[in-house]
Short mmCIF file of N, CA and C in Angstrom, two decimals:
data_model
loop_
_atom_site.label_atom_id
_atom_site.label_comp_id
_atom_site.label_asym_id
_atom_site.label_seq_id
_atom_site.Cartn_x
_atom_site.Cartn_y
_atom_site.Cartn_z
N UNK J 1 10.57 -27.59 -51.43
CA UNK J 1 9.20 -27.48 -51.88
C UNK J 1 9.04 -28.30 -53.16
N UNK J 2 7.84 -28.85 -53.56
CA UNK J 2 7.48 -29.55 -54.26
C UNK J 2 7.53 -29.09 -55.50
N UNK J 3 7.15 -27.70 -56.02
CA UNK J 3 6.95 -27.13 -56.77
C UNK J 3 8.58 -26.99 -57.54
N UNK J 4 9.49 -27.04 -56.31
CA UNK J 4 10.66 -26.46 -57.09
C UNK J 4 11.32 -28.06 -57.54
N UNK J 5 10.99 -29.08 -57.30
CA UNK J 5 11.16 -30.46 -57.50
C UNK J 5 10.80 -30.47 -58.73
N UNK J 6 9.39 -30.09 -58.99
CA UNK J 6 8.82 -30.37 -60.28
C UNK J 6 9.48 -29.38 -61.66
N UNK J 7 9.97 -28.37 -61.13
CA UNK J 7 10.45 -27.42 -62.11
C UNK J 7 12.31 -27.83 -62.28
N UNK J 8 12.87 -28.30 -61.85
CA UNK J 8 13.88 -28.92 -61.72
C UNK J 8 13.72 -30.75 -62.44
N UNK J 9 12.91 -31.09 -62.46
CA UNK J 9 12.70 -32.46 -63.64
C UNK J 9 12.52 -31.51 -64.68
N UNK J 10 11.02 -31.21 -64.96
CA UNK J 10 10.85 -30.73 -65.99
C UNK J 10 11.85 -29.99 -67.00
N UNK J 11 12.91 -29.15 -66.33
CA UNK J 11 13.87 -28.51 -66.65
C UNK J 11 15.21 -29.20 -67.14
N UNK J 12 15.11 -30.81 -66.77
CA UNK J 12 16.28 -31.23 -67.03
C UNK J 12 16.81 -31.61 -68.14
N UNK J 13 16.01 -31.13 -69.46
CA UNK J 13 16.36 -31.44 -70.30
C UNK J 13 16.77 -30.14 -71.49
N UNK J 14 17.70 -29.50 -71.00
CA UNK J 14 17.47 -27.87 -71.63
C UNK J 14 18.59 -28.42 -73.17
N UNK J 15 18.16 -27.25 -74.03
CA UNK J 15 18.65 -26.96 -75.18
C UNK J 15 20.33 -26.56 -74.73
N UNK J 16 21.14 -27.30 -75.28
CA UNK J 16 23.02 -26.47 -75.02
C UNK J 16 23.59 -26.81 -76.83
N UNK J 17 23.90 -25.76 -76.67
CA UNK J 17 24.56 -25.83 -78.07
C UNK J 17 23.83 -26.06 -78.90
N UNK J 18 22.16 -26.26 -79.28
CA UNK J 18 21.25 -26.52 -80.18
C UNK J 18 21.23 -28.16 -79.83
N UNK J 19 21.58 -28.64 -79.07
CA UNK J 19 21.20 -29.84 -78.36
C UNK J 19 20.34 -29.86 -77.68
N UNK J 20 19.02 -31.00 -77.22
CA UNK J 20 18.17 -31.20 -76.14
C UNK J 20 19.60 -32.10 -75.55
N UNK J 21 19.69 -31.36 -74.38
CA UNK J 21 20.84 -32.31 -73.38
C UNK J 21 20.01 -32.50 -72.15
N UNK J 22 20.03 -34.06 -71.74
CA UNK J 22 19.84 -34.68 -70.42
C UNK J 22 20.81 -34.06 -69.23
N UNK J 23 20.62 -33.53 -68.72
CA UNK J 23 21.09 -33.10 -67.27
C UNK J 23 20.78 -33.58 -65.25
N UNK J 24 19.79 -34.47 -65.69
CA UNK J 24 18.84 -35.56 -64.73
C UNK J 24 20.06 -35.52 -64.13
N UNK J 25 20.51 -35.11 -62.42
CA UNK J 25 21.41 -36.27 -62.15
C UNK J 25 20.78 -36.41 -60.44
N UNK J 26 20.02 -37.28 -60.41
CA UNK J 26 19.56 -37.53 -59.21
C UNK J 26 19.75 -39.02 -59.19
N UNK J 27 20.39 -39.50 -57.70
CA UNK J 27 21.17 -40.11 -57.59
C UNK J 27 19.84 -41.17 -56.91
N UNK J 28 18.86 -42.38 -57.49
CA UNK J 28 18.02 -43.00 -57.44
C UNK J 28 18.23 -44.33 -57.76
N UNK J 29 16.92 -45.14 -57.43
CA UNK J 29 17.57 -46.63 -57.60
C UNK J 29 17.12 -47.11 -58.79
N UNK J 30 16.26 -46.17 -59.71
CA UNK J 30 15.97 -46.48 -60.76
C UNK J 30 16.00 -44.95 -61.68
N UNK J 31 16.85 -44.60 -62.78
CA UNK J 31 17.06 -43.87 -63.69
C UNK J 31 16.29 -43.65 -64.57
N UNK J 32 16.60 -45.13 -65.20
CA UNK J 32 15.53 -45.25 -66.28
C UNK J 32 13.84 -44.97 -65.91
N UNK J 33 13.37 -45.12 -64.98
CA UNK J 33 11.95 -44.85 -64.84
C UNK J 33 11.74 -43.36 -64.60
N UNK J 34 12.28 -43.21 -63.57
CA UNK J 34 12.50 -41.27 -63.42
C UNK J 34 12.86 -40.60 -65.16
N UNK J 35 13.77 -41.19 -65.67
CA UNK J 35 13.80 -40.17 -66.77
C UNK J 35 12.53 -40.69 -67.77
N UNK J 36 12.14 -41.62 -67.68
CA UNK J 36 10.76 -42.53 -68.79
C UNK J 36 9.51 -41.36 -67.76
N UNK J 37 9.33 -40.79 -66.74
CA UNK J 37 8.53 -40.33 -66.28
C UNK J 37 8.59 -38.83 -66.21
N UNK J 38 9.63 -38.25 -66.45
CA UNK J 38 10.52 -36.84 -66.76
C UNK J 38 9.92 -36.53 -68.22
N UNK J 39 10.31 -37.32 -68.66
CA UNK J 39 9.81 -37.18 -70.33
C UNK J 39 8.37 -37.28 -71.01
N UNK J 40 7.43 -38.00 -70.01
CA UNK J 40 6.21 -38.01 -69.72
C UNK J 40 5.31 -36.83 -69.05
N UNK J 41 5.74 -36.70 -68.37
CA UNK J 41 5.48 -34.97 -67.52
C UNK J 41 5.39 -34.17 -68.40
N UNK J 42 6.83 -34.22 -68.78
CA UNK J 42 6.89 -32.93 -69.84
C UNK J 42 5.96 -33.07 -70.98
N UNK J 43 5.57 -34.20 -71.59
CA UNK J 43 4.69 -34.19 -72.53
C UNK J 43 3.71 -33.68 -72.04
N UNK J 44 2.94 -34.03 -70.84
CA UNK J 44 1.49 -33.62 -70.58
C UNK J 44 1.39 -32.40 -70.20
N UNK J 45 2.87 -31.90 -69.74
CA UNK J 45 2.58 -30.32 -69.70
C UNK J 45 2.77 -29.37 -70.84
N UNK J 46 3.25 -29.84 -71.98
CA UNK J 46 2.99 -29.11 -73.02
C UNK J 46 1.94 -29.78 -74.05
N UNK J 47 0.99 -30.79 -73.50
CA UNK J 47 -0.36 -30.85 -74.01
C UNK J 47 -0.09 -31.82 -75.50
N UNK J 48 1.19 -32.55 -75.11
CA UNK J 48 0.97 -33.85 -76.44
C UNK J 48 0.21 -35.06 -76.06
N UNK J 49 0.45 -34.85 -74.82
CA UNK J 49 -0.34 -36.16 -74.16
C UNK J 49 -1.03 -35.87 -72.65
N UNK J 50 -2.15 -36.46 -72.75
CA UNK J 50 -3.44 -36.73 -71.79
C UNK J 50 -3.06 -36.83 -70.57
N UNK J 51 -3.70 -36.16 -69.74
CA UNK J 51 -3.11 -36.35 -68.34
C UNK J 51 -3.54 -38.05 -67.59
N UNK J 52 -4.43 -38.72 -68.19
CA UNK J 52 -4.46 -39.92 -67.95
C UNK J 52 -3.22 -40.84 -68.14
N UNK J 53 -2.27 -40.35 -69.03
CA UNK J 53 -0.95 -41.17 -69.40
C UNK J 53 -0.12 -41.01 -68.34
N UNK J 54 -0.50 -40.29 -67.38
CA UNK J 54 0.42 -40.52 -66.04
C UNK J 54 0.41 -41.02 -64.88
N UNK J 55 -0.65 -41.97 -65.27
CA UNK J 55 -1.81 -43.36 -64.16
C UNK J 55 -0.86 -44.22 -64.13
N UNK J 56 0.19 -44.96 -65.21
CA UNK J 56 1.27 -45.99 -64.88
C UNK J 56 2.27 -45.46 -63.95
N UNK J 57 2.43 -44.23 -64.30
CA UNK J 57 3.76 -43.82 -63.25
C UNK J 57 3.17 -44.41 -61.26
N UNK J 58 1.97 -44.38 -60.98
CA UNK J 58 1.25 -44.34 -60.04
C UNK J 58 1.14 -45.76 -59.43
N UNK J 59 1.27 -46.65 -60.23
CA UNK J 59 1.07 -48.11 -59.92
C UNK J 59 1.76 -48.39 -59.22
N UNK J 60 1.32 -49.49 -57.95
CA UNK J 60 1.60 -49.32 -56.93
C UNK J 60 2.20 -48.63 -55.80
N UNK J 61 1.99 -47.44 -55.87
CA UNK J 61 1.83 -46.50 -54.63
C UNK J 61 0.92 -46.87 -54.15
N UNK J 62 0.78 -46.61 -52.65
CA UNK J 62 -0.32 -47.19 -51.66
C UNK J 62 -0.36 -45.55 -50.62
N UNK J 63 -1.84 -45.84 -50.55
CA UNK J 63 -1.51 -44.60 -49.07
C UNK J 63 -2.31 -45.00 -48.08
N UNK J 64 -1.85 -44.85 -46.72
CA UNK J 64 -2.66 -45.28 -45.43
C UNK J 64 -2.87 -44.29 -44.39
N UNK J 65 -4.06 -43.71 -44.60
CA UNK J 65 -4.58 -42.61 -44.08
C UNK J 65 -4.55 -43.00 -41.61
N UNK J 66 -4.05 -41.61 -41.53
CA UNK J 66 -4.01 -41.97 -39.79
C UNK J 66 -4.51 -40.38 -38.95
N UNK J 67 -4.68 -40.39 -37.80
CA UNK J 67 -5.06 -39.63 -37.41
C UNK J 67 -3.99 -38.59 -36.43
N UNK J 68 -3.96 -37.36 -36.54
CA UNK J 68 -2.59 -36.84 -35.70
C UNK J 68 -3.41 -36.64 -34.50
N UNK J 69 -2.64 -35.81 -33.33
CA UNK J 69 -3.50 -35.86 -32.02
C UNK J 69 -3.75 -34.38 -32.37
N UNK J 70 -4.53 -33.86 -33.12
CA UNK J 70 -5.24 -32.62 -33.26
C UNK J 70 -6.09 -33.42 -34.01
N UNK J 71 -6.58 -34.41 -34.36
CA UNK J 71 -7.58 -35.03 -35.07
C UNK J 71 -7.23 -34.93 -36.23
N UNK J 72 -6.50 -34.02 -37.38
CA UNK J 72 -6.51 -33.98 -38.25
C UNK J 72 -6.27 -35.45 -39.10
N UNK J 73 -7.04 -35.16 -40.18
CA UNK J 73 -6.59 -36.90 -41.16
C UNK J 73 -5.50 -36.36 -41.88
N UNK J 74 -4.32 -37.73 -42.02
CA UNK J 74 -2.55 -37.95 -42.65
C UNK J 74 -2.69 -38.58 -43.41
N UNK J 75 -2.38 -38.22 -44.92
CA UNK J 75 -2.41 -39.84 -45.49
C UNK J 75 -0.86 -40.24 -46.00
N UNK J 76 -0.47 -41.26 -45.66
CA UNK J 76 0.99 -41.42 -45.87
C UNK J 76 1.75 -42.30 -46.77
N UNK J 77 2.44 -41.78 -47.62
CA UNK J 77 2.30 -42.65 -48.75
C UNK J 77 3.14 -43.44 -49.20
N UNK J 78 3.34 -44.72 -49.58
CA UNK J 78 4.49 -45.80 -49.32
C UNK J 78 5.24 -45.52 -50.79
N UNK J 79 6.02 -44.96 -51.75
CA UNK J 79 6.60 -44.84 -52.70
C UNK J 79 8.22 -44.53 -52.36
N UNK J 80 9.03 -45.09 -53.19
CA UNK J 80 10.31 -44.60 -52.61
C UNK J 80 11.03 -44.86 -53.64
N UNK J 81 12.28 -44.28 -53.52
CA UNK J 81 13.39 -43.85 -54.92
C UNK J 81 12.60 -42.82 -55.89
N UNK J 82 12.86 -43.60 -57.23
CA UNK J 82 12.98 -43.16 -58.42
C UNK J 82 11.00 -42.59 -58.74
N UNK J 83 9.98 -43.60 -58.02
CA UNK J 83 9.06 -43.90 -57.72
C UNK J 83 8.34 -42.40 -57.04
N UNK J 84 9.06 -42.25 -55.99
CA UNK J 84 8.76 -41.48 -54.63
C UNK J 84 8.77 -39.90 -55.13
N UNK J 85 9.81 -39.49 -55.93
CA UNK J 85 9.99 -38.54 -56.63
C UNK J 85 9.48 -38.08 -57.79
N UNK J 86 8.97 -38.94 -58.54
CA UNK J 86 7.68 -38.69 -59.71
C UNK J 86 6.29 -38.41 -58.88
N UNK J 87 5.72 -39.33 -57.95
CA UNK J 87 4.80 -38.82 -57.20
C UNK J 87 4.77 -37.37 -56.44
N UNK J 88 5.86 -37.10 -56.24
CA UNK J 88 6.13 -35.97 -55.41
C UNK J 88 5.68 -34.62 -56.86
N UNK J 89 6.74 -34.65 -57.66
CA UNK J 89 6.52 -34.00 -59.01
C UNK J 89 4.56 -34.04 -59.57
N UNK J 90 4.63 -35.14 -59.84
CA UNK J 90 2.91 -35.29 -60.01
C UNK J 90 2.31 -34.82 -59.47
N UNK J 91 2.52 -34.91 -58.08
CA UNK J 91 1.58 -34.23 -56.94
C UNK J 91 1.72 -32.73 -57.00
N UNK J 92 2.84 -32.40 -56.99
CA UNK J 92 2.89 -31.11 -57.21
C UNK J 92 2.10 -29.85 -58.88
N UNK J 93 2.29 -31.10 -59.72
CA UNK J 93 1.88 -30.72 -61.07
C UNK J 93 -0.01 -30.91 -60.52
N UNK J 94 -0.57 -31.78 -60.21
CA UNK J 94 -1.64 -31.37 -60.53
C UNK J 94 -1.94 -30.49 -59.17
N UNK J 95 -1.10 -29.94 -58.05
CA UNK J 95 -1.73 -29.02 -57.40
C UNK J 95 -1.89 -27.72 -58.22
N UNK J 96 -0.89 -27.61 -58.76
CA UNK J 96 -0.80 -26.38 -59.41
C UNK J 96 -1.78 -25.96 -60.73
N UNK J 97 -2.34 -27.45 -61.22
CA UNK J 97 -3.12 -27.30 -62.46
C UNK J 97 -4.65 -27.10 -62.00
N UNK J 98 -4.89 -27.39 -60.80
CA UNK J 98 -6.30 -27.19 -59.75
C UNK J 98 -6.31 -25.80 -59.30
N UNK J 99 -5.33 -25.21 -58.53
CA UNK J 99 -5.13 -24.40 -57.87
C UNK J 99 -4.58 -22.99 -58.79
N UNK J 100 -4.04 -23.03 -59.56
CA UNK J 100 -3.36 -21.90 -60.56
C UNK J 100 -3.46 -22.42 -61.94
N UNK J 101 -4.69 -22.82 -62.54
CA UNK J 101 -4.36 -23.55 -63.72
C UNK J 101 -3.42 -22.08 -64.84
N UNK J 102 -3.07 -22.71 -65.81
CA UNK J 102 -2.13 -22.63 -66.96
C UNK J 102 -1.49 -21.51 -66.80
N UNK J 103 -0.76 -21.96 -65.28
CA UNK J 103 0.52 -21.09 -64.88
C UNK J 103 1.85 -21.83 -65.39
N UNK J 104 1.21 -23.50 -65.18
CA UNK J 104 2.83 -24.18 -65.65
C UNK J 104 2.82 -23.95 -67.26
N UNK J 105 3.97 -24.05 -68.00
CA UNK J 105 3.86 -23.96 -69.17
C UNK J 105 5.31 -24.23 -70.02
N UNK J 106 5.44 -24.39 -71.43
CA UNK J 106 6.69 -24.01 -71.68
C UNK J 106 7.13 -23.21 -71.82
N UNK J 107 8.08 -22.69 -72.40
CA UNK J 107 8.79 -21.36 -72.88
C UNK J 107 8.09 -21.20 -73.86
N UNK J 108 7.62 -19.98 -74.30
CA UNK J 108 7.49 -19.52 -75.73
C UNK J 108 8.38 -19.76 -76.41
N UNK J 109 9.33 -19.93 -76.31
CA UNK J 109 10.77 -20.12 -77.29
C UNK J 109 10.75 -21.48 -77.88
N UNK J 110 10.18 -21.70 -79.34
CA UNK J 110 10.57 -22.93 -79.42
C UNK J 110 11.57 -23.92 -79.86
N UNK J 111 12.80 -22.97 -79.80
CA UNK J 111 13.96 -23.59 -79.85
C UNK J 111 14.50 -23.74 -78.21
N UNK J 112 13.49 -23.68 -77.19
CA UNK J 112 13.67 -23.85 -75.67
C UNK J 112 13.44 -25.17 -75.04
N UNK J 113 13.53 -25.78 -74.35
CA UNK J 113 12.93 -26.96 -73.79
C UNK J 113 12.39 -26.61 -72.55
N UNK J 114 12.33 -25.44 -72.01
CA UNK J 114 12.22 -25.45 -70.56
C UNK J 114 11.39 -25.22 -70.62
N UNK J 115 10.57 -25.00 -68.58
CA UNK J 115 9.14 -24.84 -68.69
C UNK J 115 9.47 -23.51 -67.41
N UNK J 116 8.65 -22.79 -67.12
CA UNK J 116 8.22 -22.14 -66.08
C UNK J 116 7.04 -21.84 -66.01
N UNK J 117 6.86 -21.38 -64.47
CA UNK J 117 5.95 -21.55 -63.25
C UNK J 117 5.71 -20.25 -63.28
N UNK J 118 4.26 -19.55 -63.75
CA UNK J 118 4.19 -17.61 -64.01
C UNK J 118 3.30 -17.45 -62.62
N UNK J 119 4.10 -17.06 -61.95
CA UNK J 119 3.79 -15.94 -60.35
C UNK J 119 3.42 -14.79 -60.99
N UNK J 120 3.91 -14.38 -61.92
CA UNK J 120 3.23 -12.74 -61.88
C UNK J 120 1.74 -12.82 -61.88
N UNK J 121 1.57 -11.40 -61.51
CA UNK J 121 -0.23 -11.33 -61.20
C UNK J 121 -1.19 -11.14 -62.63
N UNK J 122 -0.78 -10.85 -63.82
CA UNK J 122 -0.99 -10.79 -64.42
C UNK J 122 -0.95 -12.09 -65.58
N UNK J 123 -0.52 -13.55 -65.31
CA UNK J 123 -0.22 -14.56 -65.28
C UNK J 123 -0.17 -14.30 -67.12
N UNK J 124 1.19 -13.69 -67.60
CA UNK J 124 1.31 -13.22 -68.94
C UNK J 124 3.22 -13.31 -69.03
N UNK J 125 3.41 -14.03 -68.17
CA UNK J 125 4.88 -14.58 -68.69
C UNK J 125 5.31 -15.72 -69.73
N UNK J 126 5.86 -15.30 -70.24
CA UNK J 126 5.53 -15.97 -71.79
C UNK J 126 7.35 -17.18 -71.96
N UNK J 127 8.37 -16.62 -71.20
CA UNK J 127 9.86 -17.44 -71.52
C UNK J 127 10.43 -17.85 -69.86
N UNK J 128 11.10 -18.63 -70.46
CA UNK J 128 11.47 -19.58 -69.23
C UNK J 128 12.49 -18.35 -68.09
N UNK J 129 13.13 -17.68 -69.15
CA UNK J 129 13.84 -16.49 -68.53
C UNK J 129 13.82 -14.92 -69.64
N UNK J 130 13.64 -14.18 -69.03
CA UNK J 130 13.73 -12.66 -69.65
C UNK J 130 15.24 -12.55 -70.58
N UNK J 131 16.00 -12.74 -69.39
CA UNK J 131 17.75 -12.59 -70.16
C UNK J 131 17.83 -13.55 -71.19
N UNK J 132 17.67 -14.18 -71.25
CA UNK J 132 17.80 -15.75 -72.36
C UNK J 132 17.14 -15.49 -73.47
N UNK J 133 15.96 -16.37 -73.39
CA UNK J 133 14.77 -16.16 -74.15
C UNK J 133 13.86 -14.90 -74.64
N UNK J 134 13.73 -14.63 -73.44
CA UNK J 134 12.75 -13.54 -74.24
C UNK J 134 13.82 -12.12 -75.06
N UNK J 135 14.61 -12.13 -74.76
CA UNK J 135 15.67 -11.05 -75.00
C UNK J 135 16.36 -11.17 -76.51
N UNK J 136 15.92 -12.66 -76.69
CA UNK J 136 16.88 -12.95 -77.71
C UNK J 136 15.49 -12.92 -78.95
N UNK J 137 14.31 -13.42 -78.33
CA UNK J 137 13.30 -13.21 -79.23
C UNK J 137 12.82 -12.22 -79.66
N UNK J 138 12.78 -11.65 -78.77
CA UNK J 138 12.32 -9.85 -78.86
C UNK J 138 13.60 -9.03 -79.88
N UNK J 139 14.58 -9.27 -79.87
CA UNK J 139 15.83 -8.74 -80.54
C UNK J 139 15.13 -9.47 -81.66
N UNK J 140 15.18 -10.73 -82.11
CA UNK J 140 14.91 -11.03 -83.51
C UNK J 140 13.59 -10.65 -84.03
N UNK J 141 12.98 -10.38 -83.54
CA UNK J 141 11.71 -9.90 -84.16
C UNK J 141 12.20 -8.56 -84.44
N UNK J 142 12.65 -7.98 -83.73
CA UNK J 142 13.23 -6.41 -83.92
C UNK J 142 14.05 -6.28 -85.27
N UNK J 143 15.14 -7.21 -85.19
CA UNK J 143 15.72 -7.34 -86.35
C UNK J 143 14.66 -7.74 -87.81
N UNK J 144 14.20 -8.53 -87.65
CA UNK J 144 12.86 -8.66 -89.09
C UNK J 144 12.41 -7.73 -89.06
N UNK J 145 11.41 -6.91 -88.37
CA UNK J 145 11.34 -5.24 -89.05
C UNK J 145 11.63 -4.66 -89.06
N UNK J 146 13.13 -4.23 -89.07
CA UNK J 146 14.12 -3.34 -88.80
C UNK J 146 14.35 -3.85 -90.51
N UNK J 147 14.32 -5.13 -91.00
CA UNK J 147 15.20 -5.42 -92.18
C UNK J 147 14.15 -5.54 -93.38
N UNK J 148 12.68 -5.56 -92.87
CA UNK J 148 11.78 -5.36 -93.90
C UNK J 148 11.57 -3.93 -94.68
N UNK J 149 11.34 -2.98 -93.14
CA UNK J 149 11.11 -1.72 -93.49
C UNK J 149 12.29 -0.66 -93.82
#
């Protein structure tokens, strides 16, 4: 699924050891553009940059719309490698920003890099993971008024 494509880039750049570490390892014919477009994503999904800044990633993709024998319209789209897989991600990012807006997001944690995707119905998930993040935040806040009062 597309969705889990897009959360798997976005993700590839997690905090280890107080490091942002690259973890990308998709085996493509171009690196450098996938990770120049990884790093772009992620900007526009945490709102440093305009979702128009992701119109170059798009250049030259082509699509050629056909008909199946149930009539339905196909549109099929010529992108491939490093290329094929940002579109896929893109595509998936703005279904989700139409369809579920400001479900994608980052972690509250901002010593986090990651992002997650909030399914709950109450769309009030706030860390990339409960055990991790939120556990460790919630403990330190605990600890500051535990050490004020």
């Amino acid at each position: 699924m597309d969705e889990e494509l897009l959360l798997t880039l976005l993700n590839s750049t997690p905090v280890i050891d107080g490091t942002r570490t690259d973890i990308l390892d998709l085996d493509v014919d171009d690196p450098a553009l996938l990770r120049a477009g990884r790093d772009l994503l992620q900007a526009v999904v945490r709102g440093d940059e305009p979702a128009t800044a992701l119109a170059p990633l798009l250049h030259g993709v082509t699509s050629h719309p056909s008909i199946d024998e149930d009539g339905h319209l196909l549109w099929t789209t010529d992108a491939h490698g490093a290329r094929s897989i940002l579109l896929r991600a893109i595509t998936a990012w703005d279904e989700i920003r139409r369809t579920r807006p400001d479900r994608l997001r980052p972690c509250a944690n901002h010593e986090c890099a990651l992002f997650l995707l909030d399914r709950s119905k109450s769309n009030s998930a706030r860390w990339c993971s409960m055990a991790t993040c939120g556990n460790k935040l919630k403990a330190r806040r605990h600890y500051q008024r535990t050490r004020r009062g």
